[in-house]
CSV table of C-alpha atoms in Angstrom, one decimal:
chain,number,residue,atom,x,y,z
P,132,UNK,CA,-31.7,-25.6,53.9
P,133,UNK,CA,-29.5,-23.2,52.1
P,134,UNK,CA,-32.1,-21.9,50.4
P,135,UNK,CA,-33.3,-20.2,53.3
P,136,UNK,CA,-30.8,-17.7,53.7
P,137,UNK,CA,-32.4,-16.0,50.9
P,138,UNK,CA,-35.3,-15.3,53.3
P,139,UNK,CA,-33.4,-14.4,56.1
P,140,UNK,CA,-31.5,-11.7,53.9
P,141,UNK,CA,-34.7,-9.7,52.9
P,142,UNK,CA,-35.8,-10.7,56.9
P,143,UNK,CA,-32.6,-9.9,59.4
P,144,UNK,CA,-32.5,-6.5,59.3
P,145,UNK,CA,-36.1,-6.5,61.1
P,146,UNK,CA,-35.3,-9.0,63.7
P,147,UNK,CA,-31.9,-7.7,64.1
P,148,UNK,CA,-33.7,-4.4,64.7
P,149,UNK,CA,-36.2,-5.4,67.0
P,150,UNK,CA,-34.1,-7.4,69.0
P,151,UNK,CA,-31.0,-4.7,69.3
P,152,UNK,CA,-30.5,-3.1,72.3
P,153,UNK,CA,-29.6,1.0,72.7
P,154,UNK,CA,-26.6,2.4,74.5
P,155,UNK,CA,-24.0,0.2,72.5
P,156,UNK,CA,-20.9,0.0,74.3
P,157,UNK,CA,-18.1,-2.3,73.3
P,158,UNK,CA,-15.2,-4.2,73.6
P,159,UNK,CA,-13.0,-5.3,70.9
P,160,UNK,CA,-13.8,-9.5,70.6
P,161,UNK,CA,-11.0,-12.1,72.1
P,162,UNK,CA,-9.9,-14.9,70.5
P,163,UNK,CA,-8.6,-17.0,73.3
P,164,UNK,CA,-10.5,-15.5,76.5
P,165,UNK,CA,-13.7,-16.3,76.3
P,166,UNK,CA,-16.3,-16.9,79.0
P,167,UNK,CA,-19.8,-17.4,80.2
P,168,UNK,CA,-21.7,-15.1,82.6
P,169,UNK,CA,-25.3,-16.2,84.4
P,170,UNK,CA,-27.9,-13.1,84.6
P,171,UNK,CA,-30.1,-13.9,87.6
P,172,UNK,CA,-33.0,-11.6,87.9
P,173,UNK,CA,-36.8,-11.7,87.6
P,174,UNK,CA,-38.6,-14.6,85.4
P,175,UNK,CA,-39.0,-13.2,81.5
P,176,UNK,CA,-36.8,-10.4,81.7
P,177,UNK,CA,-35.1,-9.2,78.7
P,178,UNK,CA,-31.2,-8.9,78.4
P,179,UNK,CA,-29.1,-7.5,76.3
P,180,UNK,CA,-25.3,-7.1,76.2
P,181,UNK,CA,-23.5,-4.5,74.9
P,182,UNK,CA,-26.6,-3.6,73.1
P,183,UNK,CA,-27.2,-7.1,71.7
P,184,UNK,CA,-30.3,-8.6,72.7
P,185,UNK,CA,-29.4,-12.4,73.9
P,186,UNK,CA,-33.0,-13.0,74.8
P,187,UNK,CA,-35.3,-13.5,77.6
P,188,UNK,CA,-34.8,-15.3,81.4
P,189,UNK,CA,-36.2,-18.5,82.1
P,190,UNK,CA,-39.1,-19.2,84.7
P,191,UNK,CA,-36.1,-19.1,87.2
P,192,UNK,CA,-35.0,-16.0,86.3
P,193,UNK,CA,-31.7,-17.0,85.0
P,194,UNK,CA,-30.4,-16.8,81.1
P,195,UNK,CA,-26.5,-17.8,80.2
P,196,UNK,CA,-24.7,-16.0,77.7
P,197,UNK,CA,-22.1,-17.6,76.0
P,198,UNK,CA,-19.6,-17.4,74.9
P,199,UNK,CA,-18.5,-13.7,75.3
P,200,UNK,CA,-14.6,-12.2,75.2
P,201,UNK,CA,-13.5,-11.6,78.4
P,202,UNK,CA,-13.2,-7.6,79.7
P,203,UNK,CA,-15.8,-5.2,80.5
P,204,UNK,CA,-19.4,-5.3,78.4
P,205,UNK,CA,-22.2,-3.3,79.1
P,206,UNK,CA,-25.4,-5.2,81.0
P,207,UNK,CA,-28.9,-3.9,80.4
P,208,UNK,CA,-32.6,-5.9,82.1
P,209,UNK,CA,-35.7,-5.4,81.7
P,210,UNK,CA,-38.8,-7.4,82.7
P,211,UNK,CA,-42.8,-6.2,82.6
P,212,UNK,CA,-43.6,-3.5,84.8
P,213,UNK,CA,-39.9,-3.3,86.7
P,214,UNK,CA,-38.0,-0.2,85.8
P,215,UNK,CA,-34.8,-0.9,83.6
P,216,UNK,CA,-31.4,-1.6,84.8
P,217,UNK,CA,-28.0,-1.2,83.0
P,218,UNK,CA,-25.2,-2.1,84.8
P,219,UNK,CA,-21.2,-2.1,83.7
P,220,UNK,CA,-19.9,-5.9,83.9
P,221,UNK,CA,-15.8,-5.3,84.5
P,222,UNK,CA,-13.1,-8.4,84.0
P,223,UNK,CA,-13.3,-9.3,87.2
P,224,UNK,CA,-16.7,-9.9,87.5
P,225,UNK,CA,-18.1,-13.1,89.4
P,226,UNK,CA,-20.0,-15.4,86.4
P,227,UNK,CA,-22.9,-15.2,88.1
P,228,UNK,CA,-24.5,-11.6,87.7
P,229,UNK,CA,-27.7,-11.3,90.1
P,230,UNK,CA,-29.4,-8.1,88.7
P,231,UNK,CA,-32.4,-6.8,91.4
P,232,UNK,CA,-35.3,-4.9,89.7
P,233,UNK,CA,-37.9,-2.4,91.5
P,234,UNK,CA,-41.1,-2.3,90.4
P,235,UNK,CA,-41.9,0.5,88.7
P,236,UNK,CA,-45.1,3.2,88.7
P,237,UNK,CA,-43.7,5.4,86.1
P,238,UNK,CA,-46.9,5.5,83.6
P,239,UNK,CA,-44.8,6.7,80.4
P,240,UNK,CA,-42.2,3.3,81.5
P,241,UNK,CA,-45.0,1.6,81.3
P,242,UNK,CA,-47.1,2.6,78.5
P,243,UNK,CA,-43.2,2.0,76.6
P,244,UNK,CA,-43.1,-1.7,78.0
P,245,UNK,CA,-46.9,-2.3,77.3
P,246,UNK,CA,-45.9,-0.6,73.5
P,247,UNK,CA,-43.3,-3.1,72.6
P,248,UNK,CA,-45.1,-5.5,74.0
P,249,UNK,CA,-48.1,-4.8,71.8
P,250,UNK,CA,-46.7,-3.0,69.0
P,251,UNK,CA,-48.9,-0.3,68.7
P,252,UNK,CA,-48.1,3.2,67.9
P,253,UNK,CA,-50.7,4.7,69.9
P,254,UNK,CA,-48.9,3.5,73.1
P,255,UNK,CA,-45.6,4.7,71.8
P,256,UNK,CA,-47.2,7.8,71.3
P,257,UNK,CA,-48.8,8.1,75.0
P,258,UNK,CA,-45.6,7.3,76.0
P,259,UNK,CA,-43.5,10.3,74.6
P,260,UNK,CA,-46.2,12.4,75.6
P,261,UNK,CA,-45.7,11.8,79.0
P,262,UNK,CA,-41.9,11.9,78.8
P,263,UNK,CA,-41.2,14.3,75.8
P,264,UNK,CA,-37.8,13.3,75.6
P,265,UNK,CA,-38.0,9.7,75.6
P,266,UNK,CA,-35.7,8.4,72.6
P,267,UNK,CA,-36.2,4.8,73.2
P,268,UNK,CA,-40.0,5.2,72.7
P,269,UNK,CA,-39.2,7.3,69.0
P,270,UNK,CA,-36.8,4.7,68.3
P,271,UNK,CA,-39.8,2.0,68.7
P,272,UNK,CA,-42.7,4.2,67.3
P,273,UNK,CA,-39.9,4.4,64.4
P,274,UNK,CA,-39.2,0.7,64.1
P,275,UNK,CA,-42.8,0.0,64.2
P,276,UNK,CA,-43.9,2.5,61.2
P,277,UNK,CA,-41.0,1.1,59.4
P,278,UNK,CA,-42.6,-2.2,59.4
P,279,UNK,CA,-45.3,-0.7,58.1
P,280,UNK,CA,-44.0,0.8,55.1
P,281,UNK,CA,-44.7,4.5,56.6
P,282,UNK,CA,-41.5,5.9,55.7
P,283,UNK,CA,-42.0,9.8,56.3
P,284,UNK,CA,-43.8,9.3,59.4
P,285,UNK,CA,-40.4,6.7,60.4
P,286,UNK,CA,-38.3,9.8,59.6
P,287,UNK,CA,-40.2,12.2,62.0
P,288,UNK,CA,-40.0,10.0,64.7
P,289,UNK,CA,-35.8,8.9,64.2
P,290,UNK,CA,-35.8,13.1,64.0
P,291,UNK,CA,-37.6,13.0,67.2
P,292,UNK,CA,-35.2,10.6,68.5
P,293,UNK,CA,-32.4,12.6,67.7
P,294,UNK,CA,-33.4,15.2,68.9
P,295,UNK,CA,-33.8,13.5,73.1
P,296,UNK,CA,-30.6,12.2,72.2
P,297,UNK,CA,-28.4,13.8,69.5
P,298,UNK,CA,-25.7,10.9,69.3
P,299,UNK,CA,-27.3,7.5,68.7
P,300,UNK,CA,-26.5,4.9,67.5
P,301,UNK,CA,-29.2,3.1,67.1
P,302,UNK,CA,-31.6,5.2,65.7
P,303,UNK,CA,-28.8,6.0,62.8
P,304,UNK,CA,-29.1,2.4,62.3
P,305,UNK,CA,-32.2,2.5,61.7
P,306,UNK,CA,-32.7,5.7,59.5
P,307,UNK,CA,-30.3,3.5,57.5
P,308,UNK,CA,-33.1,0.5,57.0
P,309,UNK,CA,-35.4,3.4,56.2
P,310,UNK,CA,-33.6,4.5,53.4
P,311,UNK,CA,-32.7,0.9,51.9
P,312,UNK,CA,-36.5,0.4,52.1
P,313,UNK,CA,-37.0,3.3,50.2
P,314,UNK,CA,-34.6,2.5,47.7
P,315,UNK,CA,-32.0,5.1,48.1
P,316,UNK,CA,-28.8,3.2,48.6
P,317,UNK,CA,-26.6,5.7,48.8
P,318,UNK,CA,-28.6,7.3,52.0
P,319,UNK,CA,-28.8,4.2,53.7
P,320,UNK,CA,-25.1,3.5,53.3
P,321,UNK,CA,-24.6,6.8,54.9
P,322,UNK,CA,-26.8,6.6,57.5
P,323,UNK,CA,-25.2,3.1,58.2
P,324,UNK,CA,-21.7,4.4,58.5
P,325,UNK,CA,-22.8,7.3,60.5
P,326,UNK,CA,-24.3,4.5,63.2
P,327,UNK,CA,-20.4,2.9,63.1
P,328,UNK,CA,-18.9,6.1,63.7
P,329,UNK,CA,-21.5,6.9,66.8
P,330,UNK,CA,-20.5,3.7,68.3
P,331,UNK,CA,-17.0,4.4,68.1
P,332,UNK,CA,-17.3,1.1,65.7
P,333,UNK,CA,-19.7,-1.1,67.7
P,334,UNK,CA,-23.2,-1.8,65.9
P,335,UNK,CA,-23.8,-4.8,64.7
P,336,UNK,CA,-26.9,-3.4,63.3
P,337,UNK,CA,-25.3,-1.2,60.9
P,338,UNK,CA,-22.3,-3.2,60.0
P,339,UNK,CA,-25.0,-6.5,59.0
P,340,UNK,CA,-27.3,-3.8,57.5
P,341,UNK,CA,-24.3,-2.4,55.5
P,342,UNK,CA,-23.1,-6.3,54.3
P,343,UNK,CA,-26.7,-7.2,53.1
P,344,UNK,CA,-27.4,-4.2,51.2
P,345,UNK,CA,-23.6,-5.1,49.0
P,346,UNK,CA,-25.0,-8.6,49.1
P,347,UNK,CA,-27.9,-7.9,47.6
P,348,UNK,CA,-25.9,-5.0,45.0
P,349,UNK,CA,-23.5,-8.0,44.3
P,350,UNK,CA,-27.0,-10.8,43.2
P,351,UNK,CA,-28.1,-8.0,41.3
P,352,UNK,CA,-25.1,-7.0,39.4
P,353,UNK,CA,-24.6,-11.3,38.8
P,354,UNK,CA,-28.2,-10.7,37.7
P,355,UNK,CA,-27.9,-8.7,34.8
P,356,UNK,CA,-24.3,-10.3,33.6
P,357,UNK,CA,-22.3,-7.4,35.5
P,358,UNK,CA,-19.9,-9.8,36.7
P,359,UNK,CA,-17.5,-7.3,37.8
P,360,UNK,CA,-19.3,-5.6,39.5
P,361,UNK,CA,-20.6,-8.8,41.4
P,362,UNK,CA,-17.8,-9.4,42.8
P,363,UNK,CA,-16.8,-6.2,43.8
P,364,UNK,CA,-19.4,-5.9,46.0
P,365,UNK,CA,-20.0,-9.5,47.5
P,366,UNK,CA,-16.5,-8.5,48.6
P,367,UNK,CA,-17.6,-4.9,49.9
P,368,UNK,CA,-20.2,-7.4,51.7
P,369,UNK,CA,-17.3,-9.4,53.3
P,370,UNK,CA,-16.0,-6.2,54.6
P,371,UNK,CA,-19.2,-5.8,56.8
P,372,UNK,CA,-20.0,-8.8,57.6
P,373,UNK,CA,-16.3,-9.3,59.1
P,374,UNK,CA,-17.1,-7.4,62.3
P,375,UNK,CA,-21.2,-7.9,62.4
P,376,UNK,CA,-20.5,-11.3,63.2
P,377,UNK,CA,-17.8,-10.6,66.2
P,378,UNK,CA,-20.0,-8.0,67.4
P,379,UNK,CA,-22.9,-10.3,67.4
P,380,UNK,CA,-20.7,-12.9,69.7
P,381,UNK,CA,-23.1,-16.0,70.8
P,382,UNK,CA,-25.9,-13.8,70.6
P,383,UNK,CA,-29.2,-15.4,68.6
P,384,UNK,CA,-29.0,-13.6,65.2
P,385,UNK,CA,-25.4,-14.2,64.6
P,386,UNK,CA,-26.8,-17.9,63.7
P,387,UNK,CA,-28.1,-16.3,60.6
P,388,UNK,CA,-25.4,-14.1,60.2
P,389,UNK,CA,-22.5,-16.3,60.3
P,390,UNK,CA,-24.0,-18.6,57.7
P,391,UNK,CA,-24.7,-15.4,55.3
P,392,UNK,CA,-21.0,-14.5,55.5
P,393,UNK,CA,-20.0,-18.1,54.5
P,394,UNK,CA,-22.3,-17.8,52.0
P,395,UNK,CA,-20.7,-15.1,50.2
P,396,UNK,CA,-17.5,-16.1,50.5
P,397,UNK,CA,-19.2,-19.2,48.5
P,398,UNK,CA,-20.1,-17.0,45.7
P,399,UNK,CA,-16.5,-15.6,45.6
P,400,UNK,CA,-15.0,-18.9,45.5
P,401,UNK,CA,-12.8,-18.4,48.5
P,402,UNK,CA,-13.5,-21.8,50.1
P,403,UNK,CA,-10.9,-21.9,52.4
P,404,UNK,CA,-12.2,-18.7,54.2
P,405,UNK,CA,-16.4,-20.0,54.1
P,406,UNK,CA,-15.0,-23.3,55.9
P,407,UNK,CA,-13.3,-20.9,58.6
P,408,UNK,CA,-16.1,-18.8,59.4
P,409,UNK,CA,-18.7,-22.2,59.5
P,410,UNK,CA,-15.9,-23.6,61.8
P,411,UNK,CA,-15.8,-20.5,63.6
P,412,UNK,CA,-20.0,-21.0,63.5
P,413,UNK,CA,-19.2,-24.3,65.1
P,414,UNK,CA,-17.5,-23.0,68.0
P,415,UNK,CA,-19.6,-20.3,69.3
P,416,UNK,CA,-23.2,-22.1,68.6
P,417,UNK,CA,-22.2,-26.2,68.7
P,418,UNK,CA,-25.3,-27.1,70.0
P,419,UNK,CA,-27.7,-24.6,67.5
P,420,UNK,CA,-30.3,-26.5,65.8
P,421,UNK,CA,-28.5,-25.4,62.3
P,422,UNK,CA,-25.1,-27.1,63.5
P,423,UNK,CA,-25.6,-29.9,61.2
P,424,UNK,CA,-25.8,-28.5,58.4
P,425,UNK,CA,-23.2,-26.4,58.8
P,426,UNK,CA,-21.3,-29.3,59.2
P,427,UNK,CA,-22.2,-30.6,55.8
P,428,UNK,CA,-21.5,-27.0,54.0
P,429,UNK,CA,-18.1,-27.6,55.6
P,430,UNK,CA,-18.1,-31.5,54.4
P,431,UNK,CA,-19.3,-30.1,50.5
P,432,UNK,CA,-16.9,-27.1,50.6
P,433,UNK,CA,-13.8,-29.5,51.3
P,434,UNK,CA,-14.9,-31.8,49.0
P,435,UNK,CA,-15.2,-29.3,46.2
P,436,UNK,CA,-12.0,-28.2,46.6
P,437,UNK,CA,-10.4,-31.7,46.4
P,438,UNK,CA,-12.0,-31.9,43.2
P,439,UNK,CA,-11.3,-28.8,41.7
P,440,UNK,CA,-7.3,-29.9,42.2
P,441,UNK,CA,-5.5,-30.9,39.7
């Protein structure tokens, strides 16, 4: 099991990119008010909160989020040929959110949805052509090349993002796992701090982006015997992963997320704090299929301890 997380470091960033939503806008995470909320809408439809995606509706049309602090969050649907909805969510709001979507005929809407859908940068493409200053379908057309190892082409398209929508988040975020994939760190690290200061400090994307690029700095500094310089940055890591996982709430890839962070406070030997967070892992995904062995991280960590005692 644990050996995994060494796949899902070199993999998160791409499903934490695919899956992340645009328009971040957050709330600071509670630690006692906590709640569910319902989305009732069309059958398939995809949700994200504050930007995070939490995944699709069932056949009904319903999907439960949970749990998520209580105070306003930002709502945003969208099912196959429907036009998108975003829609502000205040305290007071009933649990059960019913969301009503019109059909859409807008062809550059459509060629975007049939795009991420498909994947294909040819329908990305069709779609900014008919709407010229569509930054979602950049952002995807820059995802995609991404994936594809085409970094200068990436670039144009983020730049072609920017420019439909100067401050965004998002596509700093990305630009960021552009430049890690390139192999300029320092780029990346600056492009991921510039995606926390557009979101006025909400993106999860950037902040996990920025913890796995020190985690990786850290295995590669233990690598070659800098053992200074390994901790150093598994701690830097710490830093970022801290508010990746509050951002990330109950949504799907804080599973993987919350057990990285443990995990390097494992390699700092801070036991006490890896038990908290997979406790805290307990609480907000108790019935997610990697519950149990969380549990026995938790059982090993406590029992290393009581060993290393005098």
């Amino acid at each position: 099991m644990r050996s995994r997380f060494y796949l899902f470091t070199t993999m998160f960033c791409l499903v934490c990119g695919i899956n992340a939503g645009f328009a971040q806008k957050g709330n600071s995470a509670s630690k006692t008010a906590l709640r569910a909320i319902t989305v009732i809408t069309e059958p398939n439809a995809f949700v994200w909160l504050n930007g995070v995606s939490y995944g699709t509706t069932d056949k009904s049309g319903k999907l439960t989020i949970k749990p998520i602090a209580a105070g306003a969050h930002s709502l945003r649907v969208r099912a196959d040929g429907f036009k998108e909805v975003m829609q502000n969510l205040t305290a007071a709001q009933k649990d059960d959110v019913k969301i009503a979507l019109t059909k859409t005929t807008d062809e550059a809407e459509l060629a975007f949805q049939q795009a991420e859908r498909e994947k294909s940068a040819e329908l990305y493409e069709k779609a900014i052509k008919l709407r010229p200053k569509y930054a979602e379908a950049y952002l995807g057309l820059a995802r995609l090349l991404a994936d594809q190892d085409s970094f200068e082409e990436a670039h144009e398209a983020i730049a072609g993002a920017r420019k439909a929508r100067p401050i965004y988040p998002e596509a700093s975020a990305v630009e960021g796992r552009v430049y890690k994939s390139e192999g300029d760190e320092d780029k990346a690290v600056a492009s991921f701090k510039r995606a926390i200061r557009e979101g006025k400090g909400f993106q999860p994307e950037a902040n996990t982006g920025l913890a796995l690029l020190y985690k990786e700095k850290a295995e590669a500094a233990g690598g070659s015997g800098d053992f200074e310089g390994e901790q150093a940055n598994y701690n830097e890591s710490v830093k970022w992963f801290a508010p990746a996982v509050k951002q990330l709430a109950g949504a799907p890839d804080g599973i993987v997320v919350y057990q990285l962070y443990g995990l390097v406070y494992e390699k700092l030997k801070k036991y006490k704090e890896a038990i908290k967070v997979y406790e805290d892992f307990l609480k907000v995904f108790p019935d997610s299929s990697e519950a149990g062995a969380v549990r026995s991280f938790i059982v090993q960590l406590k029992k290393q301890m009581s060993e290393s005692q005098p």
